[in-house]
CSV table of C-alpha atoms in Angstrom, one decimal:
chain,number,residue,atom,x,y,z
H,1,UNK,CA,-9.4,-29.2,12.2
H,2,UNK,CA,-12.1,-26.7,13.0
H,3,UNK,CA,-12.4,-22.7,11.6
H,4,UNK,CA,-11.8,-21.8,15.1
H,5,UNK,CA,-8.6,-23.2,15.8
H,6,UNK,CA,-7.2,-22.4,12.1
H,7,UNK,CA,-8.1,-18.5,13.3
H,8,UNK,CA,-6.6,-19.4,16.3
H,9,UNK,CA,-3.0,-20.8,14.5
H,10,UNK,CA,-3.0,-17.7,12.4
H,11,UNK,CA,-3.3,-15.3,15.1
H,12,UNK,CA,-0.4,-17.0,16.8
H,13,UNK,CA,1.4,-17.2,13.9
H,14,UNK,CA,1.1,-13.7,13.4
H,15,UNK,CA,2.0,-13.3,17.2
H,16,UNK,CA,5.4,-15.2,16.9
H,17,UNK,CA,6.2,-13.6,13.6
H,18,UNK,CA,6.4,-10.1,14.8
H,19,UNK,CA,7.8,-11.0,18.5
H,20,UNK,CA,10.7,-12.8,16.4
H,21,UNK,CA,10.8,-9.4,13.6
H,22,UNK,CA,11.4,-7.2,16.6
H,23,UNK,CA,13.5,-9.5,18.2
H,24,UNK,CA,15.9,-9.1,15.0
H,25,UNK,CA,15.5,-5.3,15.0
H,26,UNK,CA,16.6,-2.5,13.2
H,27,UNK,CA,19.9,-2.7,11.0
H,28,UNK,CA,21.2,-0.7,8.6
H,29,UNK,CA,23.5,-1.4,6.1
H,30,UNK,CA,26.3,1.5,5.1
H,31,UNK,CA,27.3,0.8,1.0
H,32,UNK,CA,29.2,3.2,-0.7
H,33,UNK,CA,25.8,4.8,-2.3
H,34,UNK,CA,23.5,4.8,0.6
H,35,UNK,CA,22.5,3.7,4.0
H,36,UNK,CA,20.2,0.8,3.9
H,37,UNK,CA,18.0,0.1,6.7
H,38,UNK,CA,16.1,-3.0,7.2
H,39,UNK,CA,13.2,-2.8,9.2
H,40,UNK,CA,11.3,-5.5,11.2
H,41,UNK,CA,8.3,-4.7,8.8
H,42,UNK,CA,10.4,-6.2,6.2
H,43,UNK,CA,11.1,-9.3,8.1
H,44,UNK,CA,7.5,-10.1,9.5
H,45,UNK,CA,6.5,-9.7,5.5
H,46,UNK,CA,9.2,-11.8,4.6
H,47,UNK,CA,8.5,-14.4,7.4
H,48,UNK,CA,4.4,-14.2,6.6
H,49,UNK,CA,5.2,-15.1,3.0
H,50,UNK,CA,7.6,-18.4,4.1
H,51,UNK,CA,4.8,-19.3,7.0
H,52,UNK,CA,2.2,-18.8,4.1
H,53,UNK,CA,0.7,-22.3,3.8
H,54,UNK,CA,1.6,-22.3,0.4
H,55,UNK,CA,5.3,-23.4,0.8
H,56,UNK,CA,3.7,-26.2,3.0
H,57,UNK,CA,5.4,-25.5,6.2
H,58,UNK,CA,2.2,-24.4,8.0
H,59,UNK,CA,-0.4,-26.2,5.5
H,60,UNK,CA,-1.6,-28.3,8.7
H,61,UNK,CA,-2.8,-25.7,10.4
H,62,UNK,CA,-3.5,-22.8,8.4
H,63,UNK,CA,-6.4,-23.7,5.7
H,64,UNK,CA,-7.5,-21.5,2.8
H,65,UNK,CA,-10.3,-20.0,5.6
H,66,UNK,CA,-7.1,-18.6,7.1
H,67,UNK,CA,-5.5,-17.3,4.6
H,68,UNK,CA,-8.6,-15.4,3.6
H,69,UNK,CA,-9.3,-13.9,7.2
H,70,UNK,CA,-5.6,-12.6,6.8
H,71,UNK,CA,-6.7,-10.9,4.3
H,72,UNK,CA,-9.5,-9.5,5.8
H,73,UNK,CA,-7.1,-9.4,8.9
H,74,UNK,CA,-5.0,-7.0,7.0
H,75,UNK,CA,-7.7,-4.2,6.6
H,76,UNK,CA,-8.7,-4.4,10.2
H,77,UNK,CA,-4.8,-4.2,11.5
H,78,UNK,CA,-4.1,-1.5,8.9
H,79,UNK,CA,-6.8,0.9,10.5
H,80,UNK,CA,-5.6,1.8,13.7
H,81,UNK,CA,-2.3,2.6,11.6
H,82,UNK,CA,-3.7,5.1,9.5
H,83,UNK,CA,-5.2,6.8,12.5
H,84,UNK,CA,-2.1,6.9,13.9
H,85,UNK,CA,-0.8,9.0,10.8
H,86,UNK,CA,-3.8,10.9,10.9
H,87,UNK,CA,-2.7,11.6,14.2
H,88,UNK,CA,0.4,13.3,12.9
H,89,UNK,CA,-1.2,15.7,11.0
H,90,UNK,CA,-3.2,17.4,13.7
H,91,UNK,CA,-0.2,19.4,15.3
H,92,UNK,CA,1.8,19.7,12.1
H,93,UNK,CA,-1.4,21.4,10.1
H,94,UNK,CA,0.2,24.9,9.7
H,95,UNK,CA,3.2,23.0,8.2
H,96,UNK,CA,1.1,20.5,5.3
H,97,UNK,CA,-1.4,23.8,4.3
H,98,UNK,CA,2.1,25.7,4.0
H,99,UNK,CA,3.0,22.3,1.8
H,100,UNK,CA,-0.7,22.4,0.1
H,101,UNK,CA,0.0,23.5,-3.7
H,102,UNK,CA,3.1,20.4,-3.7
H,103,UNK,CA,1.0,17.9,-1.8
H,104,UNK,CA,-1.6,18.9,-4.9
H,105,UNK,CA,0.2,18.7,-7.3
H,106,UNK,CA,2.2,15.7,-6.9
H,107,UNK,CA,-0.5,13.4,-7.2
H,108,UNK,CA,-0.2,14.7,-11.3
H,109,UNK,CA,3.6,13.2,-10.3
H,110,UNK,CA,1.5,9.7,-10.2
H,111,UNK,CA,1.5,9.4,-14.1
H,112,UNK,CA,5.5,9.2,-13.9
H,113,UNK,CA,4.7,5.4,-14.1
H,114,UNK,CA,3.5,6.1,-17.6
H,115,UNK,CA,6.8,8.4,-17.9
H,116,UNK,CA,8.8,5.4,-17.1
H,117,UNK,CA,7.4,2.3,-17.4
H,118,UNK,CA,5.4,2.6,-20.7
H,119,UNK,CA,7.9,2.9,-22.9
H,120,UNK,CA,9.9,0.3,-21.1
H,121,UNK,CA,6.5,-2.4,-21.6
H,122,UNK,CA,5.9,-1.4,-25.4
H,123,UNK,CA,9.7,-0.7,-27.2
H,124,UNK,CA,11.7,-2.5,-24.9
H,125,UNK,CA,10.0,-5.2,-24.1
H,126,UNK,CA,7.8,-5.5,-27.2
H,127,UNK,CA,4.3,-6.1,-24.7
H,128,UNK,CA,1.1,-6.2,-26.5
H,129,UNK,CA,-2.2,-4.2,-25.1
H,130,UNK,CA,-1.2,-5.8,-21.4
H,131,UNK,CA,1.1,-3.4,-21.4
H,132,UNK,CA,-1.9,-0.7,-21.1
H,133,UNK,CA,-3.6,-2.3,-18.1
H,134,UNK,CA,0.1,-3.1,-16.5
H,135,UNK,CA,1.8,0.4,-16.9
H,136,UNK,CA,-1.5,3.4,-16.3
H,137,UNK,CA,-0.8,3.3,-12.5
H,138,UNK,CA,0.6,1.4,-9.7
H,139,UNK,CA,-2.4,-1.1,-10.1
H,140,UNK,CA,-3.9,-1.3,-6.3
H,141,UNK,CA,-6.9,-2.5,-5.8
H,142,UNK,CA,-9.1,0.7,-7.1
H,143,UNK,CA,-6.9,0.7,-10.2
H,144,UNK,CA,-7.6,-3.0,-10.3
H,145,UNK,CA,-11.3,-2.0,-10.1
H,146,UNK,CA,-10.9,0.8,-12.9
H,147,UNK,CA,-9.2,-2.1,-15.4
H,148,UNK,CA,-11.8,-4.9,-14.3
H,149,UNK,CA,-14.7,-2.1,-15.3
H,150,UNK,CA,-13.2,-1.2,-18.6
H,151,UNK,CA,-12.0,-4.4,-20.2
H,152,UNK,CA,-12.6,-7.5,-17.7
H,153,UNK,CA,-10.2,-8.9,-15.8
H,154,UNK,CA,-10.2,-11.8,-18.2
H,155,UNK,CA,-8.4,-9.6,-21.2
H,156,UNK,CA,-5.4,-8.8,-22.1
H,157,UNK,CA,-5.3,-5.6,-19.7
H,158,UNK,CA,-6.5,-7.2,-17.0
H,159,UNK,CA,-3.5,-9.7,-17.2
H,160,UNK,CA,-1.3,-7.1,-17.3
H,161,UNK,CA,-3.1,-5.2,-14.5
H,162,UNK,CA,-3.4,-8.3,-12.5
H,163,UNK,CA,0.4,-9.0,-13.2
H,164,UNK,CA,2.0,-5.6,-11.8
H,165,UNK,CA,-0.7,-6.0,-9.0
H,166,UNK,CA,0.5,-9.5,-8.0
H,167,UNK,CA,4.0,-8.4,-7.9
H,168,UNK,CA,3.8,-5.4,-6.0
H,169,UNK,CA,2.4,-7.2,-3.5
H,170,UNK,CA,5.3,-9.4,-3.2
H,171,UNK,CA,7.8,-7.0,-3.8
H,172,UNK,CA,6.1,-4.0,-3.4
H,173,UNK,CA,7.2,-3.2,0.0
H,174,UNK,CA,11.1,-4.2,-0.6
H,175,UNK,CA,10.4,-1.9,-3.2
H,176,UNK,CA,9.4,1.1,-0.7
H,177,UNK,CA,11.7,0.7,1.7
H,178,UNK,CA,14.8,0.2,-0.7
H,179,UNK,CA,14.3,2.9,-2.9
H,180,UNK,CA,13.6,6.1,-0.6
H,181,UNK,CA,16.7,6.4,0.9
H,182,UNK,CA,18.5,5.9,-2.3
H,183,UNK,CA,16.8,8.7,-4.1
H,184,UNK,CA,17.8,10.9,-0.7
H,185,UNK,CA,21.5,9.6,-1.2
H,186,UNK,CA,21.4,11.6,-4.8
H,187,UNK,CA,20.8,14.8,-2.5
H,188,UNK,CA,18.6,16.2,-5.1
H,189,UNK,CA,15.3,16.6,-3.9
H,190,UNK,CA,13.9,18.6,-1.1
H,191,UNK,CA,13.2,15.6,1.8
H,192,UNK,CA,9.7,16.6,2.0
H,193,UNK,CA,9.0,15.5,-1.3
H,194,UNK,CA,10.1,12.3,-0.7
H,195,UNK,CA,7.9,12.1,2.2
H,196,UNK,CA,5.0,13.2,0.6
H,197,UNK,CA,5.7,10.7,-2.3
H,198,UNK,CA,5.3,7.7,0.3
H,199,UNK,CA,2.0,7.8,0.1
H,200,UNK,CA,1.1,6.8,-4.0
H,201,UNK,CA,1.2,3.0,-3.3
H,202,UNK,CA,-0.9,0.9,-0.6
H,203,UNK,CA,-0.4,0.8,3.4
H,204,UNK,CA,2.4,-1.3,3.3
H,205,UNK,CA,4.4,0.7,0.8
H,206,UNK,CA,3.5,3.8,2.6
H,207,UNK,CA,4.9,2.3,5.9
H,208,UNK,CA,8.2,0.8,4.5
H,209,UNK,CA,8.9,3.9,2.8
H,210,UNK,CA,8.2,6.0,5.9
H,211,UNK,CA,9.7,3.8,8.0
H,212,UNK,CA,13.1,3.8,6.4
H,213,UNK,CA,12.8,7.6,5.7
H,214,UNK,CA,12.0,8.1,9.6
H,215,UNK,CA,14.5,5.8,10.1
H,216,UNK,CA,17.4,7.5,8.0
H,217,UNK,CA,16.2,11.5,9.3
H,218,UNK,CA,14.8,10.9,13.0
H,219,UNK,CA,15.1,14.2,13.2
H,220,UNK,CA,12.2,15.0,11.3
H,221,UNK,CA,10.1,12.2,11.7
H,222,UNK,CA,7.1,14.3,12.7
H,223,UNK,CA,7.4,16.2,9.5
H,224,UNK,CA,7.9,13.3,7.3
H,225,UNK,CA,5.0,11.0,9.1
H,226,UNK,CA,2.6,14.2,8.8
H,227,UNK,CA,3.2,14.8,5.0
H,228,UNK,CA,2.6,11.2,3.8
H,229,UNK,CA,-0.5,11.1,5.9
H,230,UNK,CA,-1.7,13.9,3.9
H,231,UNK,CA,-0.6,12.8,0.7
H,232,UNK,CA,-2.0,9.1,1.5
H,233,UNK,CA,-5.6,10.8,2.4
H,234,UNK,CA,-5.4,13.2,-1.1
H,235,UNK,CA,-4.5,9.5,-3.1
H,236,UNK,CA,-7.7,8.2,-1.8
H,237,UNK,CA,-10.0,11.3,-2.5
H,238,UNK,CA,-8.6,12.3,-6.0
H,239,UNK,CA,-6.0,8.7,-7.4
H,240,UNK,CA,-9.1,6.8,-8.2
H,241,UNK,CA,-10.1,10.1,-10.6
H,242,UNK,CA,-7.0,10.9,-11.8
H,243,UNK,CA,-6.2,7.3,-13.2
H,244,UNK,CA,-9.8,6.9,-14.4
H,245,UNK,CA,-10.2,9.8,-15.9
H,246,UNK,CA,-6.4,10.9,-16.8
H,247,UNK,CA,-4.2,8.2,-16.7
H,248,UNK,CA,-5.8,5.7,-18.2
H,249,UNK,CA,-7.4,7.5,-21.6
H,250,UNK,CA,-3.6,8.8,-22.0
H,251,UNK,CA,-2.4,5.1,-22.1
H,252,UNK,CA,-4.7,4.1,-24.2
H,253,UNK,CA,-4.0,7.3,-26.9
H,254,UNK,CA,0.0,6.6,-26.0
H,255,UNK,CA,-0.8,2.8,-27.3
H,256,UNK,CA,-2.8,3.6,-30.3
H,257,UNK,CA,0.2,6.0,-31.0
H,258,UNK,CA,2.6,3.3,-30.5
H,259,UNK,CA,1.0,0.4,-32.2
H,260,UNK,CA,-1.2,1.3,-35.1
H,261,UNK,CA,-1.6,-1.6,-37.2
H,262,UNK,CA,-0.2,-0.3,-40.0
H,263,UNK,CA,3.2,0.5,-38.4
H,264,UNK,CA,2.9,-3.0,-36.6
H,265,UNK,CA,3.2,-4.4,-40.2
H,266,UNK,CA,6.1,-2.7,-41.3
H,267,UNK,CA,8.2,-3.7,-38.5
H,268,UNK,CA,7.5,-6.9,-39.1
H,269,UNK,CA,10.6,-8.5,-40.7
K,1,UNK,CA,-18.0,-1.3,-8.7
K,2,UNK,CA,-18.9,-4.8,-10.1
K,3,UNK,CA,-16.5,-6.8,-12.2
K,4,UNK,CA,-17.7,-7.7,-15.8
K,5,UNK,CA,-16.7,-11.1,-16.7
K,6,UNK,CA,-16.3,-11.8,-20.8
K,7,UNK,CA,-16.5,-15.5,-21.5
K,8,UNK,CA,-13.7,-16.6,-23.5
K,9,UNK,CA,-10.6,-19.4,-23.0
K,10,UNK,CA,-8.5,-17.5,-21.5
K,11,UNK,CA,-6.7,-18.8,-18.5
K,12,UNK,CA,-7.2,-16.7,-15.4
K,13,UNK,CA,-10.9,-16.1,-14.6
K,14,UNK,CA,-12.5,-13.0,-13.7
K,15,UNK,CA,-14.5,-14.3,-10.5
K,16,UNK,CA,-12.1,-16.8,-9.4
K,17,UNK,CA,-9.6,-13.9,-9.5
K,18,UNK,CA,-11.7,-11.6,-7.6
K,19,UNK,CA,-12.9,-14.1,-4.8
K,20,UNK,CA,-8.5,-15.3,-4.9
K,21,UNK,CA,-7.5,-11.6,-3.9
K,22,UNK,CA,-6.9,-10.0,-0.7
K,23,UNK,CA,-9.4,-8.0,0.1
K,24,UNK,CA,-12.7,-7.7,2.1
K,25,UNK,CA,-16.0,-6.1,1.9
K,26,UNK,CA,-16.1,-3.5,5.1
K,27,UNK,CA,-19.7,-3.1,5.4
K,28,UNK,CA,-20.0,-6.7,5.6
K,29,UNK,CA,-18.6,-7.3,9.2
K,30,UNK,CA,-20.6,-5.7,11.8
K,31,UNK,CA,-19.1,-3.7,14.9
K,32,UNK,CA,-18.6,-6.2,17.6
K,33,UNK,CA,-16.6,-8.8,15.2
K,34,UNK,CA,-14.6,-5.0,14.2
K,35,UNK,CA,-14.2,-4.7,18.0
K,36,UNK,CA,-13.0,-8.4,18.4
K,37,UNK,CA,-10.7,-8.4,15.4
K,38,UNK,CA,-9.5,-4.7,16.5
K,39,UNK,CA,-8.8,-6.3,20.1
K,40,UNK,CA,-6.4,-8.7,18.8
K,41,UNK,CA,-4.8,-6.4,16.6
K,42,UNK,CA,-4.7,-4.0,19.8
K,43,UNK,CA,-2.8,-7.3,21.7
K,44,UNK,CA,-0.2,-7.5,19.1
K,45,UNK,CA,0.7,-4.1,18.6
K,46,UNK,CA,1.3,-3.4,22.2
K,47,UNK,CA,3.6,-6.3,22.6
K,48,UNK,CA,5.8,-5.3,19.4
K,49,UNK,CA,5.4,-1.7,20.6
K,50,UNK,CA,6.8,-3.0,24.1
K,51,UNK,CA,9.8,-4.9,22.4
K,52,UNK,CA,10.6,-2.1,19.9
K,53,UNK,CA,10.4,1.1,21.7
K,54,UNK,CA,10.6,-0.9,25.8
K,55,UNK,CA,7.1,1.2,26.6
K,56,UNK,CA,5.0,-0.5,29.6
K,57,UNK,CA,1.7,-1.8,27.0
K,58,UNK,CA,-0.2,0.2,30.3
K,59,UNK,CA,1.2,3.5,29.4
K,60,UNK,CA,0.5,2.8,25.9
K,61,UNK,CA,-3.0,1.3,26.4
K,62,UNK,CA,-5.2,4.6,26.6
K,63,UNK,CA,-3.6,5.4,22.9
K,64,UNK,CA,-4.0,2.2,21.6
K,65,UNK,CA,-7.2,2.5,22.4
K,66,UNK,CA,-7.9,5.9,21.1
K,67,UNK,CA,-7.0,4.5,17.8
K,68,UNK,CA,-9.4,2.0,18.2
K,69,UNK,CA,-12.3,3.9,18.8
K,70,UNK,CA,-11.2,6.2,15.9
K,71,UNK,CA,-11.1,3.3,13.4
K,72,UNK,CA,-14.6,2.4,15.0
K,73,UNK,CA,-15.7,5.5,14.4
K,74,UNK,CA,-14.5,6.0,11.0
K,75,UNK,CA,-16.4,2.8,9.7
K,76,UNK,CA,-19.6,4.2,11.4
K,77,UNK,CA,-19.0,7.1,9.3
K,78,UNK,CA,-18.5,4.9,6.3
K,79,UNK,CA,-21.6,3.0,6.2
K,80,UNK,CA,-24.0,6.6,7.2
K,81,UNK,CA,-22.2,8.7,4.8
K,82,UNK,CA,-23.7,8.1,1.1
K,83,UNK,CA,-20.1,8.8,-0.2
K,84,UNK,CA,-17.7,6.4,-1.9
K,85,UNK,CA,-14.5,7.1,0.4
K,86,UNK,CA,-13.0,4.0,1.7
K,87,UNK,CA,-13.2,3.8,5.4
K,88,UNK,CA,-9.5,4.4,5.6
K,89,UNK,CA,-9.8,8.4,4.6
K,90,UNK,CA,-12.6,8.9,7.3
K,91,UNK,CA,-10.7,7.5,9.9
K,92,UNK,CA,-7.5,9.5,8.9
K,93,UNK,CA,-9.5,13.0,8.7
K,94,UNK,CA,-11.2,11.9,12.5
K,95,UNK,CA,-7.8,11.5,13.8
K,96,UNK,CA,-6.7,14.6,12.2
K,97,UNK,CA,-9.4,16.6,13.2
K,98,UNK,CA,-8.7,15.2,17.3
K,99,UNK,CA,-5.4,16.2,16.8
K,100,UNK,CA,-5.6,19.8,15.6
K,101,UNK,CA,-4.1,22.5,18.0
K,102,UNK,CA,-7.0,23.9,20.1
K,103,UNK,CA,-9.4,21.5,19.5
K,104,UNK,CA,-10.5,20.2,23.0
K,105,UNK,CA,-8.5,17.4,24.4
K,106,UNK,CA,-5.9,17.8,21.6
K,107,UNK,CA,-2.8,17.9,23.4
K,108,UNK,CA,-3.8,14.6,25.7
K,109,UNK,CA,-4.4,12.6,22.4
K,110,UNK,CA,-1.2,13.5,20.6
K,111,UNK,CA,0.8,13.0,23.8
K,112,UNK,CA,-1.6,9.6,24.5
K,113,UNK,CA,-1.0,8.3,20.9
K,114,UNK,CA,2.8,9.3,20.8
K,115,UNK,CA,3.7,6.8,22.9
K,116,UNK,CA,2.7,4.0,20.1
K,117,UNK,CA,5.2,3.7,17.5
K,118,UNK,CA,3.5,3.8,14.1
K,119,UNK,CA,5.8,0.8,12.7
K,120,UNK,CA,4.7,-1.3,16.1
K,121,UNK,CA,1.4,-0.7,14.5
K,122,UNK,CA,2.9,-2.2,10.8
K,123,UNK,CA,4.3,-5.0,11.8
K,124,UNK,CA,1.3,-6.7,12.2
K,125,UNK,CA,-0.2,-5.9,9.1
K,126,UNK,CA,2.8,-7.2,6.9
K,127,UNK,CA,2.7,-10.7,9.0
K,128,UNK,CA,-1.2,-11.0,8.1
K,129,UNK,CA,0.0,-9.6,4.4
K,130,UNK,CA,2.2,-12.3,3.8
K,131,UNK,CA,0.0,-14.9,5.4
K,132,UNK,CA,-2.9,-13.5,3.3
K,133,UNK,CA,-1.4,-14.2,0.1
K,134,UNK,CA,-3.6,-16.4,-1.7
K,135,UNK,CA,-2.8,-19.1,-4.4
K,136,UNK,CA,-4.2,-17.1,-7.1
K,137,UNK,CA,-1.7,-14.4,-6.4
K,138,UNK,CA,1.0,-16.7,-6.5
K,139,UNK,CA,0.0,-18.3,-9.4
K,140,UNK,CA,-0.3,-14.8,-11.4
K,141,UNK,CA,2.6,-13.6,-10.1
K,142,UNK,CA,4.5,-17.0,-11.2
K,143,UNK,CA,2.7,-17.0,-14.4
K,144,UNK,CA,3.3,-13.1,-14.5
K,145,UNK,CA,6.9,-13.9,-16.3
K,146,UNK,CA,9.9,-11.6,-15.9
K,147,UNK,CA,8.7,-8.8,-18.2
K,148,UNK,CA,6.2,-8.0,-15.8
K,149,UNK,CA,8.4,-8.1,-12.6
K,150,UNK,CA,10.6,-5.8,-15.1
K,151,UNK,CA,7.5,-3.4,-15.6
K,152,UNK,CA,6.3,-3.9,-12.3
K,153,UNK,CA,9.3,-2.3,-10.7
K,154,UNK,CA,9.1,0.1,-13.0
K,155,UNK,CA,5.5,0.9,-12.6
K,156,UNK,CA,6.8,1.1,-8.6
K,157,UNK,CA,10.0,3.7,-9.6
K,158,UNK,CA,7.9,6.0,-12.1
K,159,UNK,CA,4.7,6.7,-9.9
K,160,UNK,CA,7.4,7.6,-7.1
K,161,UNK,CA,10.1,9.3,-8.8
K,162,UNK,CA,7.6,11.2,-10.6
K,163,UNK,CA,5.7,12.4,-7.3
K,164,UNK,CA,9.1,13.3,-5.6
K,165,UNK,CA,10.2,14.8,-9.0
K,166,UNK,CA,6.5,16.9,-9.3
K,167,UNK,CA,6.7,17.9,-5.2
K,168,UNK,CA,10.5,19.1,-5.1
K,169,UNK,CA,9.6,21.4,-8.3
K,170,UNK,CA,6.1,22.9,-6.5
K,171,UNK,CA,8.3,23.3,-3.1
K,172,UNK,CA,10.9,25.3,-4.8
K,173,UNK,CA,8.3,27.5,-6.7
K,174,UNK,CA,6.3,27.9,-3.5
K,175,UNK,CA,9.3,28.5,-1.2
């Protein structure tokens, strides 16, 4: 089989996965905590993992040459997307500069992860240093780039960088698109925040979780489209800093904190 | 930024793992192959638009295509500029700036480009994102073991929840 007909099959492919994700539409879900919606995003993901030539289905006509233009596939198709949501921010300016010092200061919101899932890596689960390289950020590629800099990919915090970054991108956007609409169930937060939030993670998690938001208050989709445009431009200009520069030295001090070698002996039984 | 490889034992390799990920050097491609690529993304996201949201691809077409040029445009602006912005910000402060209120020809975009739905223009990008994973990735994430799905998700909950958490408190300050 020739390159060109491979290209070919995974256009198509592509083509009869989202005719069939759209076909299946919208539905939401009503539990007793939340509404869940799932979106045809979620399927086409869903049905681009189980068509990935990996599980053998498509292996005779999707070579590793097609797999990698997918993935170059993905930046092209994710461009027109984020003009789109640039597009949202035009008519809604007065609106995000009104938002400015929030939209700011959320990106500082970023080093939750370290909030969260640092101690959860180190006393929970007993992780050695992978634990720094899996927990400073939400380990997209210019995290990735950060951690491959700093230590190699090859050590112990690439593994755990390349870990979380592997499974957010199989998860990831189930992720995004779940959790959203149960944090608006609490009621607690303001819905702009949430919206602004979408936009910490990559494309895809910033269009699942602004997809079921839109999906959940249609109402203000122009608001919530507009705010996570302009958080997902300020991730790009200031993330790559703030975990460099922030994130990751404070990981690394946490750890030294955690796991000097002296206390490492004495908890050993 | 370049990837520093240390030689030791250790199973996953530096430059296998870089050349196994998703992801592409922009400046590489040139503008037609964007324009050809762009063209078949174009194709697919008016025929999900069409099914989603039942809007002739025609009436959609001269927004579609807006996007287009301003993705074009944006990696033009990429490879000038001397900065090191991903081509994805330029192209989101373009179609910002052709959007602003007063800015000629404004009003046509916005109402040109409202008539594509911005998940239409997802859809596409998961399919290729599930195609695109590569066996590297599933072999890290296999090898990854459960404590680092754990942390994983919640590397995922903290960088949200502590964004949302961090934006609510400014908005209430603010007003």
């Amino acid at each position: 089989m020739t390159g060109k007909t491979a290209l070919l099959a995974l256009h198509l492919t592509v083509l009869a996965i989202v005719i069939v994700s759209e076909l299946i539409g919208i539905h939401r879900f009503q539990t007793s905590i939340a509404t869940i919606t799932i979106l045809p995003i979620l399927y086409a993901f869903a049905l681009g993992i189980a068509l990935n030539p990996h599980f053998g289905l498509t292996a005779r006509f999707l070579d590793d040459k097609a797999v990698r233009f997918a993935g170059l596939m993905i930046g092209v198709a994710i461009m027109p997307f984020i003009a789109k949501f640039g597009t949202t921010v035009g008519p809604q300016l007065q609106k995000i500069v009104d938002a400015g010092p929030a939209l700011l200061l959320q990106e500082i919101g970023n080093l939750g992860t370290i909030a969260i899932a640092f101690p959860v890596a180190v006393y929970l689960l007993k992780m050695g240093r992978e634990a720094i390289g899996a927990t400073y950020s939400i380990d997209r590629e210019p995290n990735l780039a950060i951690i491959a800099n700093r230590f190699g990919l090859s050590s112990p915090e690439g593994a755990g960088a390349l870990g979380v970054y592997a499974v957010g991108t199989l998860i990831g956007t189930f992720v995004f698109a779940i959790v959203p609409p149960l944090v608006y169930a609490l009621d607690w937060f303001d819905l702009r925040a949430l919206a602004m939030s979408c936009g910490v993670g990559s494309g895809t998690m910033l269009a699942a979780c602004t997809g079921s938001l839109t999906t959940l208050v249609p109402d203000e989709k122009d608001s919530i489209l507009a705010l996570a445009a302009a958080s997902n431009i300020l991730t790009y200009a200031t993330g790559l800093y703030l975990s460099l520069f922030v994130a990751l030295p404070l990981t690394e001090w946490l750890y030294s904190k955690a796991r000097p070698e002296t206390r490492a002996k004495r908890e050993q039984p | 930024m370049t990837i520093t490889s240390t030689p030791d034992t250790r199973a996953i390799d530096a430059d296998e793992v870089a050349s196994g990920l998703t992801s592409f050097d922009e400046r590489q491609a040139n503008v037609l192959n964007y324009l050809a690529y762009l063209g078949i993304v174009s194709a697919l996201a008016l025929s999900v638009n069409f099914i989603a949201t039942g809007a002739n691809p025609l009436d959609a077409l001269p927004g579609m295509t807006i996007l287009v040029a301003v993705s074009i445009a944006g990696l033009q602006m990429t490879k000038l500029i001397p900065l090191k912005i991903p081509s994805v910000a330029w192209i989101s402060l373009l179609a910002i700036v052709i959007t602003i209120p007063g800015v000629p020809g404004s009003a046509w975009v916005t109402e040109a480009v409202g008539k594509m739905s911005f998940l239409a223009l997802a859809t596409p990008v998961l399919a290729y994102a599930g195609l695109a994973l590569t066996e590297t990735e599933f072999r890290i994430a296999r090898t990854a073991g459960w404590k680092l799905v754990i942390v994983a998700i919640c590397v995922m909950l903290g960088t949200y929840l502590g964004s949302v958490a961090i934006a609510d408190l400014s908005l209430r300050i603010a007003g």
